[in-house]
CSV table of C-alpha atoms in Angstrom, one decimal:
chain,number,residue,atom,x,y,z
A,373,MET,CA,-5.7,22.2,15.9
A,374,ARG,CA,-4.1,23.1,12.6
A,375,LEU,CA,-2.1,20.6,10.5
A,376,ASP,CA,-0.4,21.0,7.2
A,377,ILE,CA,0.6,17.9,5.2
A,378,VAL,CA,2.6,17.7,2.0
A,379,ILE,CA,2.4,14.4,0.1
A,380,THR,CA,5.0,13.9,-2.6
A,381,GLY,CA,5.7,11.2,-5.1
A,382,VAL,CA,5.3,10.3,-8.8
A,383,GLY,CA,2.3,9.8,-11.0
A,384,GLY,CA,0.6,6.4,-10.5
A,385,GLN,CA,1.3,6.1,-6.8
A,386,GLY,CA,-2.1,7.2,-5.6
A,387,ASN,CA,-0.9,10.5,-4.2
A,388,VAL,CA,-4.1,12.5,-5.0
A,389,LEU,CA,-6.3,9.7,-3.6
A,390,ALA,CA,-4.4,9.8,-0.4
A,391,SER,CA,-4.8,13.5,-0.1
A,392,ARG,CA,-8.5,13.3,-0.7
A,393,ILE,CA,-8.9,10.6,2.0
A,394,LEU,CA,-7.0,12.7,4.5
A,395,ALA,CA,-9.1,15.8,3.6
A,396,ARG,CA,-12.4,13.9,3.7
A,397,ALA,CA,-11.5,12.4,7.1
A,398,ALA,CA,-10.9,16.0,8.4
A,399,MET,CA,-14.1,17.3,6.9
A,400,GLU,CA,-16.1,14.5,8.5
A,401,TRP,CA,-14.4,15.2,11.8
A,402,GLY,CA,-15.7,18.8,11.6
A,403,LEU,CA,-12.5,20.5,10.5
A,404,PRO,CA,-12.1,23.1,7.8
A,405,VAL,CA,-9.9,21.8,4.9
A,406,ARG,CA,-8.1,23.2,1.9
A,407,THR,CA,-6.2,21.1,-0.6
A,408,SER,CA,-4.2,21.5,-3.8
A,409,GLU,CA,-2.3,19.4,-6.2
A,410,ALA,CA,0.6,20.0,-8.6
A,411,ILE,CA,0.9,17.2,-11.2
A,412,GLY,CA,4.2,17.3,-13.1
A,413,MET,CA,3.9,16.5,-16.8
A,414,ALA,CA,0.4,15.0,-16.1
A,415,GLN,CA,1.7,11.5,-16.8
A,416,ARG,CA,2.5,8.3,-15.0
A,417,GLU,CA,5.8,8.7,-13.1
A,418,GLY,CA,5.8,12.5,-13.4
A,419,VAL,CA,6.2,14.5,-10.2
A,420,VAL,CA,3.1,14.8,-8.1
A,421,MET,CA,2.7,17.0,-4.9
A,422,SER,CA,-0.5,17.3,-2.9
A,423,GLN,CA,-1.1,19.6,0.0
A,424,VAL,CA,-3.7,19.2,2.7
A,425,ARG,CA,-4.3,22.0,5.2
A,426,MET,CA,-6.7,21.1,8.0
A,427,GLY,CA,-7.9,23.1,11.0
A,428,GLU,CA,-8.5,26.8,11.7
A,429,GLY,CA,-6.2,29.5,10.4
A,430,SER,CA,-5.4,28.0,7.0
A,431,TYR,CA,-6.0,30.9,4.6
A,432,GLY,CA,-5.0,29.3,1.4
A,433,ALA,CA,-4.5,25.9,-0.2
A,434,ILE,CA,-0.7,26.2,-0.8
A,435,ILE,CA,1.6,25.4,2.1
A,436,PRO,CA,4.6,27.8,2.0
A,437,ASP,CA,8.1,26.6,2.1
A,438,GLY,CA,9.1,25.8,5.7
A,439,GLY,CA,5.4,25.4,6.7
A,440,ALA,CA,4.5,21.8,6.5
A,441,ASP,CA,4.1,19.9,9.7
A,442,ILE,CA,4.3,16.5,7.9
A,443,LEU,CA,6.0,15.4,4.7
A,444,LEU,CA,4.6,12.1,3.5
A,445,GLY,CA,7.0,10.9,0.7
A,446,PHE,CA,5.8,8.0,-1.5
A,447,GLU,CA,9.1,7.9,-3.5
A,448,LEU,CA,12.6,8.5,-2.1
A,449,ALA,CA,13.9,11.1,-4.5
A,450,GLU,CA,10.6,13.0,-4.3
A,451,THR,CA,10.8,13.0,-0.5
A,452,VAL,CA,14.2,14.6,-0.7
A,453,ARG,CA,12.9,17.1,-3.2
A,454,GLY,CA,10.0,18.0,-0.9
A,455,LEU,CA,12.1,18.7,2.2
A,456,PRO,CA,12.1,22.5,1.7
A,457,LYS,CA,8.4,22.4,2.4
A,458,LEU,CA,8.9,21.0,5.9
A,459,LYS,CA,9.0,23.3,8.9
A,460,PRO,CA,11.9,23.0,11.4
A,461,GLY,CA,11.1,20.0,13.7
A,462,GLY,CA,8.6,18.7,11.1
A,463,LEU,CA,7.9,15.0,10.6
A,464,VAL,CA,8.9,12.9,7.6
A,465,ILE,CA,7.5,9.5,6.7
A,466,ALA,CA,9.2,8.2,3.6
A,467,ASN,CA,8.9,5.2,1.4
A,468,ARG,CA,12.3,3.7,0.7
A,469,HIS,CA,11.1,2.5,-2.7
A,470,THR,CA,12.7,4.1,-5.7
A,471,ILE,CA,11.4,4.8,-9.2
A,472,PHE,CA,14.2,5.6,-11.6
A,473,PRO,CA,13.5,8.6,-13.8
A,474,VAL,CA,13.8,8.2,-17.6
A,475,SER,CA,17.1,10.1,-17.5
A,476,VAL,CA,18.6,7.4,-15.3
A,477,SER,CA,17.3,4.6,-17.6
A,478,LEU,CA,18.9,6.4,-20.5
A,479,GLY,CA,22.2,6.7,-18.7
A,480,LEU,CA,22.1,10.5,-18.6
A,481,SER,CA,22.1,10.8,-14.8
A,482,GLN,CA,22.5,8.8,-11.7
A,483,TYR,CA,20.2,7.9,-8.9
A,484,GLU,CA,21.9,7.1,-5.5
A,485,PRO,CA,19.3,5.8,-3.0
A,486,GLU,CA,21.7,5.5,-0.1
A,487,GLN,CA,22.9,9.1,-0.6
A,488,MET,CA,19.3,10.2,-0.5
A,489,VAL,CA,18.7,8.3,2.7
A,490,SER,CA,21.8,9.8,4.2
A,491,TYR,CA,20.7,13.3,3.2
A,492,LEU,CA,17.3,12.7,4.6
A,493,GLU,CA,18.8,11.5,7.9
A,494,ASN,CA,21.0,14.6,8.1
A,495,SER,CA,18.3,17.0,7.2
A,496,THR,CA,15.6,16.2,9.7
A,497,ALA,CA,15.5,14.8,13.2
A,498,ARG,CA,12.0,13.4,13.0
A,499,TYR,CA,11.7,10.8,10.3
A,500,HIS,CA,10.5,7.3,9.6
A,501,LEU,CA,11.6,5.1,6.7
A,502,LEU,CA,9.7,2.1,5.6
A,503,ASP,CA,9.4,0.0,2.4
A,504,ALA,CA,5.7,0.8,1.8
A,505,THR,CA,5.8,-0.7,-1.7
A,506,ALA,CA,7.0,-4.0,-0.4
A,507,LEU,CA,4.4,-4.0,2.3
A,508,ALA,CA,1.7,-3.1,-0.3
A,509,THR,CA,2.9,-6.0,-2.5
A,510,GLU,CA,2.7,-8.3,0.5
A,511,ALA,CA,-0.9,-7.1,1.1
A,512,GLY,CA,-1.8,-8.0,-2.4
A,513,THR,CA,-0.7,-5.3,-4.8
A,514,TYR,CA,1.9,-2.6,-5.1
A,515,LYS,CA,-0.9,-0.2,-6.0
A,516,CYS,CA,-1.8,0.1,-2.3
A,517,THR,CA,1.5,1.9,-1.5
A,518,ASN,CA,-0.5,5.0,-0.7
A,519,ILE,CA,-2.8,3.2,1.7
A,520,VAL,CA,0.3,1.6,3.5
A,521,MET,CA,1.6,5.2,3.9
A,522,LEU,CA,-1.7,6.4,5.3
A,523,GLY,CA,-1.7,3.5,7.8
A,524,ALA,CA,1.8,4.4,8.9
A,525,LEU,CA,0.8,8.1,9.3
A,526,ALA,CA,-2.3,7.1,11.3
A,527,SER,CA,-0.2,4.9,13.7
A,528,LEU,CA,1.8,7.9,15.0
A,529,GLY,CA,-1.1,9.7,16.6
A,530,VAL,CA,-0.3,13.1,14.9
A,531,LEU,CA,-3.6,13.5,13.0
A,532,PRO,CA,-6.5,15.4,14.6
A,533,TYR,CA,-8.6,12.3,14.2
A,534,ASP,CA,-7.9,8.7,15.2
A,535,ALA,CA,-6.7,5.9,13.0
A,536,GLU,CA,-10.1,4.1,13.1
A,537,HIS,CA,-11.8,7.2,11.6
A,538,LEU,CA,-9.2,7.4,8.8
A,539,LYS,CA,-9.5,3.7,8.1
A,540,GLN,CA,-13.3,4.0,7.8
A,541,VAL,CA,-13.1,7.0,5.5
A,542,MET,CA,-10.5,5.2,3.4
A,543,LEU,CA,-12.7,2.1,3.0
A,544,ALA,CA,-15.6,4.3,1.9
A,545,PHE,CA,-13.5,5.6,-0.9
A,546,ILE,CA,-12.4,2.2,-2.2
A,547,PRO,CA,-14.6,0.0,-4.5
A,548,ALA,CA,-16.0,-3.0,-2.6
A,549,LYS,CA,-14.0,-5.5,-4.5
A,550,LEU,CA,-10.7,-3.8,-3.4
A,551,ARG,CA,-11.5,-3.2,0.3
A,552,ASP,CA,-9.9,-6.3,1.7
A,553,VAL,CA,-6.5,-5.7,0.1
A,554,ASN,CA,-6.6,-2.0,1.1
A,555,LEU,CA,-7.6,-2.8,4.7
A,556,LYS,CA,-4.6,-5.2,4.9
A,557,ALA,CA,-2.3,-2.6,3.4
A,558,PHE,CA,-3.5,0.0,6.0
A,559,GLN,CA,-2.9,-2.4,8.8
A,560,TYR,CA,0.6,-3.3,7.4
A,561,GLY,CA,1.4,0.4,7.4
A,562,GLN,CA,0.2,0.8,11.0
A,563,GLN,CA,2.3,-2.2,12.1
A,564,ALA,CA,5.4,-1.0,10.3
A,565,LEU,CA,5.6,2.0,12.6
A,566,GLY,CA,4.6,0.3,15.8
A,567,GLY,CA,0.8,0.8,15.6
A,568,VAL,CA,-1.9,-1.9,16.0
């Protein structure tokens, strides 16, 4: 099995950690893995895109436009921006939460979340929207948004390994004092899309 996943969001959302957890889970499952990250402006709230390629036949770390099986969007505008990476019939899992860019805060541009949702709905047939940030906050901290998103992804049965394996790998990455809140966040993500 080969699976190409693009994770997109902004700095500070745990995008890179999520990609490393997915990659480690694949490696421990015995699959070859390649990853890459593009970090915009290298600052909190700058654009971040990670790519995880797992399975045989991945010859480079960069997923070409139109090649991703899954787009995991941690922020709504960045999900829309990442759509060109998705292959026809690909799956989108998007966080409804919005983080306004500086240009919007300064009144230089507009950010229309409902238009973005509409565009997303019209651009792909396979998508799931959830408020992962609200679920993370309910679990204990908004900083677990990335783990909620991983739980949601795991619940759909599209990964080459099962949800329990991903959960155990995630827990091994997390410091002991933060495991309970992250475990809860993972479970909330699973429940949001009909899992456990």
